[in-house]
Amino acid sequence: MERQITKGTKIVLEPVDDSADLTEPLFAINWFNTRANWLYNLYNLIAARSVFRVGAAPFFKGHVTETLLGSADASRQVLLIVNYPSGERFLDLLSGRFFQVTSVLRLAAVRDFSFVLNTRVDGPTLLKSRTQQFDASDSWAVHHYSSSQDIGEELKQLRKITTDCQIDLHFASLRGALVYSEDGKAKRTAMNAVTDRVVLLRATTSSQLKDAILGPYSELIASVDNSYLGMLSRVM
């Protein structure tokens, strides 16, 4: 799946494997640091029009408040997850002239930008509405990592751990598409990505969540690679 975005640039989406279907809904995992929060917030306000126009919807946005596990290279300040109806609709966004102009603000506002298109494995793959109800007092954590384990078996393990610890498995995903930019000479550049499989955990208190992570959840952490685990303050 590909789209000519500008005269000299093409964006190419390739499924990670035969099981990935880019005509199905995808979740864009944006993981980044900011240079200027006010400028990024301005970009968000302006770009929202283009995101909604292609039928996409924000799923989660949070700021990292504490790193529990992982290297500085894998850490970022902000996690933003956006749900797209399909890979084609994502390409519709990128090819929109209005969005391309507003993206100049994003480039100025963020740094260390990591981006992947993931497939959700634990629940609905297409949101019913643009806004998601949540309790601002809840505590959140993000875990991103690499794993060769079958996602079905891994999901069973995740559900058992979260059920036993009485915390919520809010979101679980694995990479669905590889994203490349291609210039006029057919030279490909892969989008920077430090995330692969992404999990969001939720509990009513931070102590409950940390106890689960440092206890039974540590069994899962020990079996995967390139783990990063951080506490989040949800803002959307």
PDB file of C-alpha atoms in Angstrom:
ATOM      1  CA  MET A   1       0.000   0.000   0.000  1.00  0.00           C
ATOM      2  CA  GLU A   2       1.509   3.330  -1.023  1.00  0.00           C
ATOM      3  CA  ARG A   3       0.677   6.949  -1.717  1.00  0.00           C
ATOM      4  CA  GLN A   4       2.480   9.813  -3.429  1.00  0.00           C
ATOM      5  CA  ILE A   5       2.469  12.471  -0.720  1.00  0.00           C
ATOM      6  CA  THR A   6       4.436  15.186  -2.458  1.00  0.00           C
ATOM      7  CA  LYS A   7       6.147  15.410  -5.825  1.00  0.00           C
ATOM      8  CA  GLY A   8       9.334  13.940  -4.377  1.00  0.00           C
ATOM      9  CA  THR A   9       8.034  11.755  -1.543  1.00  0.00           C
ATOM     10  CA  LYS A  10       6.012   8.564  -1.384  1.00  0.00           C
ATOM     11  CA  ILE A  11       4.829   6.818   1.808  1.00  0.00           C
ATOM     12  CA  VAL A  12       4.815   3.019   1.707  1.00  0.00           C
ATOM     13  CA  LEU A  13       3.001   0.755   4.172  1.00  0.00           C
ATOM     14  CA  GLU A  14       3.932  -2.908   4.244  1.00  0.00           C
ATOM     15  CA  PRO A  15       2.302  -5.568   6.443  1.00  0.00           C
ATOM     16  CA  VAL A  16       4.666  -7.056   9.003  1.00  0.00           C
ATOM     17  CA  ASP A  17       3.536 -10.570   8.052  1.00  0.00           C
ATOM     18  CA  ASP A  18       0.795 -12.415   6.175  1.00  0.00           C
ATOM     19  CA  SER A  19      -1.617 -12.100   9.114  1.00  0.00           C
ATOM     20  CA  ALA A  20      -1.596  -8.282   9.029  1.00  0.00           C
ATOM     21  CA  ASP A  21      -4.392  -6.720   6.969  1.00  0.00           C
ATOM     22  CA  LEU A  22      -3.850  -3.031   6.216  1.00  0.00           C
ATOM     23  CA  THR A  23      -7.467  -2.625   5.108  1.00  0.00           C
ATOM     24  CA  GLU A  24      -8.471  -3.207   8.745  1.00  0.00           C
ATOM     25  CA  PRO A  25      -8.281  -0.595  11.564  1.00  0.00           C
ATOM     26  CA  LEU A  26      -4.837   0.348  12.854  1.00  0.00           C
ATOM     27  CA  PHE A  27      -3.587   2.202  15.922  1.00  0.00           C
ATOM     28  CA  ALA A  28      -0.870   4.793  15.396  1.00  0.00           C
ATOM     29  CA  ILE A  29       1.526   4.798  18.353  1.00  0.00           C
ATOM     30  CA  ASN A  30       3.154   8.241  18.650  1.00  0.00           C
ATOM     31  CA  TRP A  31       5.925   8.244  21.287  1.00  0.00           C
ATOM     32  CA  PHE A  32       7.968  11.432  21.577  1.00  0.00           C
ATOM     33  CA  ASN A  33       9.550  14.273  23.533  1.00  0.00           C
ATOM     34  CA  THR A  34       8.489  17.890  23.152  1.00  0.00           C
ATOM     35  CA  ARG A  35      10.567  20.979  22.511  1.00  0.00           C
ATOM     36  CA  ALA A  36       7.732  23.393  23.286  1.00  0.00           C
ATOM     37  CA  ASN A  37       4.486  22.179  24.863  1.00  0.00           C
ATOM     38  CA  TRP A  38       2.522  25.261  23.813  1.00  0.00           C
ATOM     39  CA  LEU A  39       3.529  24.769  20.195  1.00  0.00           C
ATOM     40  CA  TYR A  40       2.625  21.087  20.259  1.00  0.00           C
ATOM     41  CA  ASN A  41      -0.764  21.900  21.816  1.00  0.00           C
ATOM     42  CA  LEU A  42      -1.366  24.445  19.045  1.00  0.00           C
ATOM     43  CA  TYR A  43      -0.498  21.811  16.439  1.00  0.00           C
ATOM     44  CA  ASN A  44      -2.922  19.362  18.065  1.00  0.00           C
ATOM     45  CA  LEU A  45      -5.777  21.849  17.919  1.00  0.00           C
ATOM     46  CA  ILE A  46      -5.186  22.618  14.248  1.00  0.00           C
ATOM     47  CA  ALA A  47      -4.431  19.059  13.102  1.00  0.00           C
ATOM     48  CA  ALA A  48      -7.500  17.570  14.827  1.00  0.00           C
ATOM     49  CA  ARG A  49      -9.654  18.738  11.908  1.00  0.00           C
ATOM     50  CA  SER A  50      -7.626  16.642   9.457  1.00  0.00           C
ATOM     51  CA  VAL A  51      -7.587  13.590  11.748  1.00  0.00           C
ATOM     52  CA  PHE A  52     -11.360  13.594  12.203  1.00  0.00           C
ATOM     53  CA  ARG A  53     -11.899  14.194   8.477  1.00  0.00           C
ATOM     54  CA  VAL A  54     -10.418  10.785   7.603  1.00  0.00           C
ATOM     55  CA  GLY A  55     -12.544   9.031  10.222  1.00  0.00           C
ATOM     56  CA  ALA A  56      -9.759   8.637  12.780  1.00  0.00           C
ATOM     57  CA  ALA A  57     -10.182   9.123  16.521  1.00  0.00           C
ATOM     58  CA  PRO A  58      -7.813   9.691  19.458  1.00  0.00           C
ATOM     59  CA  PHE A  59      -7.681   6.680  21.777  1.00  0.00           C
ATOM     60  CA  PHE A  60      -5.226   7.680  24.502  1.00  0.00           C
ATOM     61  CA  LYS A  61      -2.855  10.493  25.408  1.00  0.00           C
ATOM     62  CA  GLY A  62      -0.652  10.555  28.482  1.00  0.00           C
ATOM     63  CA  HIS A  63       2.501  12.070  29.919  1.00  0.00           C
ATOM     64  CA  VAL A  64       5.178   9.868  31.483  1.00  0.00           C
ATOM     65  CA  THR A  65       5.560  10.671  35.171  1.00  0.00           C
ATOM     66  CA  GLU A  66       8.003   7.942  36.230  1.00  0.00           C
ATOM     67  CA  THR A  67      10.192   5.342  34.539  1.00  0.00           C
ATOM     68  CA  LEU A  68      10.028   1.945  36.246  1.00  0.00           C
ATOM     69  CA  LEU A  69      12.125  -0.045  33.802  1.00  0.00           C
ATOM     70  CA  GLY A  70      14.097   0.598  30.647  1.00  0.00           C
ATOM     71  CA  SER A  71      16.854   2.648  29.126  1.00  0.00           C
ATOM     72  CA  ALA A  72      16.837   6.363  28.374  1.00  0.00           C
ATOM     73  CA  ASP A  73      16.852   5.525  24.637  1.00  0.00           C
ATOM     74  CA  ALA A  74      13.454   3.848  24.976  1.00  0.00           C
ATOM     75  CA  SER A  75      11.914   6.568  27.145  1.00  0.00           C
ATOM     76  CA  ARG A  76       9.812   9.504  25.961  1.00  0.00           C
ATOM     77  CA  GLN A  77       7.668  12.203  27.558  1.00  0.00           C
ATOM     78  CA  VAL A  78       4.384  11.740  25.677  1.00  0.00           C
ATOM     79  CA  LEU A  79       2.360   8.775  24.416  1.00  0.00           C
ATOM     80  CA  LEU A  80      -0.415   9.457  21.894  1.00  0.00           C
ATOM     81  CA  ILE A  81      -2.458   6.649  20.312  1.00  0.00           C
ATOM     82  CA  VAL A  82      -4.795   7.391  17.395  1.00  0.00           C
ATOM     83  CA  ASN A  83      -7.192   4.890  15.824  1.00  0.00           C
ATOM     84  CA  TYR A  84      -7.443   4.848  11.994  1.00  0.00           C
ATOM     85  CA  PRO A  85     -10.136   2.907  10.086  1.00  0.00           C
ATOM     86  CA  SER A  86      -7.485   1.525   7.706  1.00  0.00           C
ATOM     87  CA  GLY A  87      -4.058   2.094   6.239  1.00  0.00           C
ATOM     88  CA  GLU A  88      -5.686   3.875   3.308  1.00  0.00           C
ATOM     89  CA  ARG A  89      -7.312   6.404   5.614  1.00  0.00           C
ATOM     90  CA  PHE A  90      -3.980   7.031   7.289  1.00  0.00           C
ATOM     91  CA  LEU A  91      -2.477   7.750   3.869  1.00  0.00           C
ATOM     92  CA  ASP A  92      -5.434  10.060   3.160  1.00  0.00           C
ATOM     93  CA  LEU A  93      -4.360  12.081   6.191  1.00  0.00           C
ATOM     94  CA  LEU A  94      -0.738  12.342   5.096  1.00  0.00           C
ATOM     95  CA  SER A  95      -1.657  13.368   1.549  1.00  0.00           C
ATOM     96  CA  GLY A  96      -3.950  16.211   2.661  1.00  0.00           C
ATOM     97  CA  ARG A  97      -2.435  19.598   1.858  1.00  0.00           C
ATOM     98  CA  PHE A  98      -3.838  21.242   4.999  1.00  0.00           C
ATOM     99  CA  PHE A  99      -2.305  18.538   7.185  1.00  0.00           C
ATOM    100  CA  GLN A 100       1.033  18.818   5.406  1.00  0.00           C
ATOM    101  CA  VAL A 101       1.158  22.531   6.177  1.00  0.00           C
ATOM    102  CA  THR A 102       0.228  22.067   9.843  1.00  0.00           C
ATOM    103  CA  SER A 103       2.824  19.291  10.184  1.00  0.00           C
ATOM    104  CA  VAL A 104       5.484  21.988  10.023  1.00  0.00           C
ATOM    105  CA  LEU A 105       4.362  22.923  13.546  1.00  0.00           C
ATOM    106  CA  ARG A 106       4.767  19.336  14.726  1.00  0.00           C
ATOM    107  CA  LEU A 107       8.300  19.136  13.365  1.00  0.00           C
ATOM    108  CA  ALA A 108       9.155  22.297  15.290  1.00  0.00           C
ATOM    109  CA  ALA A 109       7.380  21.187  18.475  1.00  0.00           C
ATOM    110  CA  VAL A 110       8.623  17.607  18.970  1.00  0.00           C
ATOM    111  CA  ARG A 111      11.876  15.653  19.006  1.00  0.00           C
ATOM    112  CA  ASP A 112      12.913  11.999  19.319  1.00  0.00           C
ATOM    113  CA  PHE A 113       9.717  11.085  17.485  1.00  0.00           C
ATOM    114  CA  SER A 114       8.888   7.371  17.265  1.00  0.00           C
ATOM    115  CA  PHE A 115       5.958   6.088  15.202  1.00  0.00           C
ATOM    116  CA  VAL A 116       4.437   2.679  14.497  1.00  0.00           C
ATOM    117  CA  LEU A 117       1.129   1.366  13.156  1.00  0.00           C
ATOM    118  CA  ASN A 118      -0.127  -1.398  15.428  1.00  0.00           C
ATOM    119  CA  THR A 119      -2.978  -3.880  15.402  1.00  0.00           C
ATOM    120  CA  ARG A 120      -5.039  -4.196  18.578  1.00  0.00           C
ATOM    121  CA  VAL A 121      -5.349  -7.742  19.900  1.00  0.00           C
ATOM    122  CA  ASP A 122      -7.366  -7.379  23.109  1.00  0.00           C
ATOM    123  CA  GLY A 123     -10.565  -5.610  22.092  1.00  0.00           C
ATOM    124  CA  PRO A 124     -12.428  -3.534  19.495  1.00  0.00           C
ATOM    125  CA  THR A 125     -10.248  -2.438  16.590  1.00  0.00           C
ATOM    126  CA  LEU A 126     -12.424   0.540  15.614  1.00  0.00           C
ATOM    127  CA  LEU A 127     -13.626   3.113  18.129  1.00  0.00           C
ATOM    128  CA  LYS A 128     -17.320   3.941  18.275  1.00  0.00           C
ATOM    129  CA  SER A 129     -16.743   7.599  19.102  1.00  0.00           C
ATOM    130  CA  ARG A 130     -14.061  10.269  18.975  1.00  0.00           C
ATOM    131  CA  THR A 131     -13.933  10.695  22.748  1.00  0.00           C
ATOM    132  CA  GLN A 132     -13.297   8.011  25.344  1.00  0.00           C
ATOM    133  CA  GLN A 133     -14.701   8.288  28.854  1.00  0.00           C
ATOM    134  CA  PHE A 134     -12.172   7.844  31.636  1.00  0.00           C
ATOM    135  CA  ASP A 135     -11.708   8.546  35.331  1.00  0.00           C
ATOM    136  CA  ALA A 136      -8.999  11.159  35.781  1.00  0.00           C
ATOM    137  CA  SER A 137      -8.102   9.650  39.161  1.00  0.00           C
ATOM    138  CA  ASP A 138      -7.054   6.292  37.658  1.00  0.00           C
ATOM    139  CA  SER A 139      -3.383   5.321  37.445  1.00  0.00           C
ATOM    140  CA  TRP A 140      -1.840   4.212  34.169  1.00  0.00           C
ATOM    141  CA  ALA A 141       1.290   2.492  32.899  1.00  0.00           C
ATOM    142  CA  VAL A 142       2.695   1.819  29.448  1.00  0.00           C
ATOM    143  CA  HIS A 143       4.819  -1.210  28.595  1.00  0.00           C
ATOM    144  CA  HIS A 144       6.474  -1.445  25.192  1.00  0.00           C
ATOM    145  CA  TYR A 145       8.762  -4.281  24.217  1.00  0.00           C
ATOM    146  CA  SER A 146       9.808  -6.798  21.564  1.00  0.00           C
ATOM    147  CA  SER A 147       8.831 -10.457  21.661  1.00  0.00           C
ATOM    148  CA  SER A 148       8.941 -13.518  19.418  1.00  0.00           C
ATOM    149  CA  GLN A 149       6.247 -15.263  21.464  1.00  0.00           C
ATOM    150  CA  ASP A 150       2.924 -16.006  19.772  1.00  0.00           C
ATOM    151  CA  ILE A 151       0.610 -13.085  20.488  1.00  0.00           C
ATOM    152  CA  GLY A 152      -2.286 -15.391  21.372  1.00  0.00           C
ATOM    153  CA  GLU A 153      -0.311 -17.111  24.118  1.00  0.00           C
ATOM    154  CA  GLU A 154       1.067 -13.796  25.289  1.00  0.00           C
ATOM    155  CA  LEU A 155      -2.425 -12.335  25.517  1.00  0.00           C
ATOM    156  CA  LYS A 156      -3.547 -15.264  27.672  1.00  0.00           C
ATOM    157  CA  GLN A 157      -0.629 -14.589  30.002  1.00  0.00           C
ATOM    158  CA  LEU A 158      -1.413 -10.864  30.124  1.00  0.00           C
ATOM    159  CA  ARG A 159      -5.064 -11.502  30.953  1.00  0.00           C
ATOM    160  CA  LYS A 160      -4.226 -13.972  33.707  1.00  0.00           C
ATOM    161  CA  ILE A 161      -1.733 -11.608  35.332  1.00  0.00           C
ATOM    162  CA  THR A 162      -4.031  -8.588  35.185  1.00  0.00           C
ATOM    163  CA  THR A 163      -7.013 -10.605  36.449  1.00  0.00           C
ATOM    164  CA  ASP A 164      -5.019 -12.087  39.340  1.00  0.00           C
ATOM    165  CA  CYS A 165      -3.706  -8.620  40.278  1.00  0.00           C
ATOM    166  CA  GLN A 166      -7.119  -6.974  39.830  1.00  0.00           C
ATOM    167  CA  ILE A 167      -5.850  -4.393  37.375  1.00  0.00           C
ATOM    168  CA  ASP A 168      -7.180  -3.592  33.911  1.00  0.00           C
ATOM    169  CA  LEU A 169      -5.563  -4.588  30.619  1.00  0.00           C
ATOM    170  CA  HIS A 170      -6.754  -1.494  28.769  1.00  0.00           C
ATOM    171  CA  PHE A 171      -4.938  -2.014  25.474  1.00  0.00           C
ATOM    172  CA  ALA A 172      -2.622  -4.597  23.919  1.00  0.00           C
ATOM    173  CA  SER A 173      -1.156  -4.400  20.425  1.00  0.00           C
ATOM    174  CA  LEU A 174       1.595  -5.552  18.121  1.00  0.00           C
ATOM    175  CA  ARG A 175       3.117  -3.950  15.068  1.00  0.00           C
ATOM    176  CA  GLY A 176       0.881  -4.357  12.029  1.00  0.00           C
ATOM    177  CA  ALA A 177       2.660  -2.291   9.393  1.00  0.00           C
ATOM    178  CA  LEU A 178       6.140  -1.133   8.485  1.00  0.00           C
ATOM    179  CA  VAL A 179       6.194   2.525   7.430  1.00  0.00           C
ATOM    180  CA  TYR A 180       8.686   3.905   4.916  1.00  0.00           C
ATOM    181  CA  SER A 181       9.218   7.170   3.102  1.00  0.00           C
ATOM    182  CA  GLU A 182      10.575   6.838  -0.432  1.00  0.00           C
ATOM    183  CA  ASP A 183      12.220   9.586  -2.448  1.00  0.00           C
ATOM    184  CA  GLY A 184      12.229  10.056  -6.221  1.00  0.00           C
ATOM    185  CA  LYS A 185      15.179   7.683  -6.564  1.00  0.00           C
ATOM    186  CA  ALA A 186      13.264   4.883  -4.795  1.00  0.00           C
ATOM    187  CA  LYS A 187      15.513   5.172  -1.742  1.00  0.00           C
ATOM    188  CA  ARG A 188      13.577   4.031   1.323  1.00  0.00           C
ATOM    189  CA  THR A 189      13.875   5.404   4.838  1.00  0.00           C
ATOM    190  CA  ALA A 190      12.102   3.573   7.672  1.00  0.00           C
ATOM    191  CA  MET A 191      10.141   5.624  10.195  1.00  0.00           C
ATOM    192  CA  ASN A 192      11.967   5.782  13.518  1.00  0.00           C
ATOM    193  CA  ALA A 193      10.383   3.305  15.941  1.00  0.00           C
ATOM    194  CA  VAL A 194      11.455   2.265  19.421  1.00  0.00           C
ATOM    195  CA  THR A 195       8.106   0.643  20.207  1.00  0.00           C
ATOM    196  CA  ASP A 196       6.880  -2.733  18.926  1.00  0.00           C
ATOM    197  CA  ARG A 197       4.296  -4.429  21.121  1.00  0.00           C
ATOM    198  CA  VAL A 198       2.495  -1.873  23.290  1.00  0.00           C
ATOM    199  CA  VAL A 199       0.397  -2.537  26.403  1.00  0.00           C
ATOM    200  CA  LEU A 200      -1.564  -0.073  28.549  1.00  0.00           C
ATOM    201  CA  LEU A 201      -2.381  -1.026  32.132  1.00  0.00           C
ATOM    202  CA  ARG A 202      -4.824   0.730  34.459  1.00  0.00           C
ATOM    203  CA  ALA A 203      -5.602   0.562  38.200  1.00  0.00           C
ATOM    204  CA  THR A 204      -7.448   2.690  40.725  1.00  0.00           C
ATOM    205  CA  THR A 205      -4.242   3.558  42.611  1.00  0.00           C
ATOM    206  CA  SER A 206      -0.589   3.871  41.657  1.00  0.00           C
ATOM    207  CA  SER A 207       0.466   1.574  44.512  1.00  0.00           C
ATOM    208  CA  GLN A 208      -1.841  -1.182  43.240  1.00  0.00           C
ATOM    209  CA  LEU A 209      -0.413  -0.809  39.752  1.00  0.00           C
ATOM    210  CA  LYS A 210       3.214  -0.756  40.897  1.00  0.00           C
ATOM    211  CA  ASP A 211       2.684  -3.799  43.147  1.00  0.00           C
ATOM    212  CA  ALA A 212       1.325  -5.734  40.154  1.00  0.00           C
ATOM    213  CA  ILE A 213       4.170  -4.623  37.887  1.00  0.00           C
ATOM    214  CA  LEU A 214       6.894  -5.434  40.410  1.00  0.00           C
ATOM    215  CA  GLY A 215       5.181  -8.696  41.339  1.00  0.00           C
ATOM    216  CA  PRO A 216       3.422 -11.101  38.929  1.00  0.00           C
ATOM    217  CA  TYR A 217       3.839  -8.843  35.892  1.00  0.00           C
ATOM    218  CA  SER A 218       7.614  -9.109  36.254  1.00  0.00           C
ATOM    219  CA  GLU A 219       7.305 -12.706  35.009  1.00  0.00           C
ATOM    220  CA  LEU A 220       6.195 -11.397  31.613  1.00  0.00           C
ATOM    221  CA  ILE A 221       8.892  -8.714  31.583  1.00  0.00           C
ATOM    222  CA  ALA A 222      11.565 -11.366  32.121  1.00  0.00           C
ATOM    223  CA  SER A 223      10.496 -13.239  28.966  1.00  0.00           C
ATOM    224  CA  VAL A 224      10.587 -10.317  26.487  1.00  0.00           C
ATOM    225  CA  ASP A 225      13.235  -8.011  25.029  1.00  0.00           C
ATOM    226  CA  ASN A 226      13.832  -4.252  24.948  1.00  0.00           C
ATOM    227  CA  SER A 227      11.338  -3.560  27.721  1.00  0.00           C
ATOM    228  CA  TYR A 228      10.336  -0.071  28.747  1.00  0.00           C
ATOM    229  CA  LEU A 229       7.761   0.425  31.484  1.00  0.00           C
ATOM    230  CA  GLY A 230       6.633   3.832  32.706  1.00  0.00           C
ATOM    231  CA  MET A 231       3.837   5.371  34.782  1.00  0.00           C
ATOM    232  CA  LEU A 232       1.506   7.755  32.949  1.00  0.00           C
ATOM    233  CA  SER A 233      -0.733  10.677  33.746  1.00  0.00           C
ATOM    234  CA  ARG A 234      -3.625  10.492  31.297  1.00  0.00           C
ATOM    235  CA  VAL A 235      -4.737  13.750  29.696  1.00  0.00           C
ATOM    236  CA  MET A 236      -7.112  12.453  26.997  1.00  0.00           C
TER     237      MET A 236
END
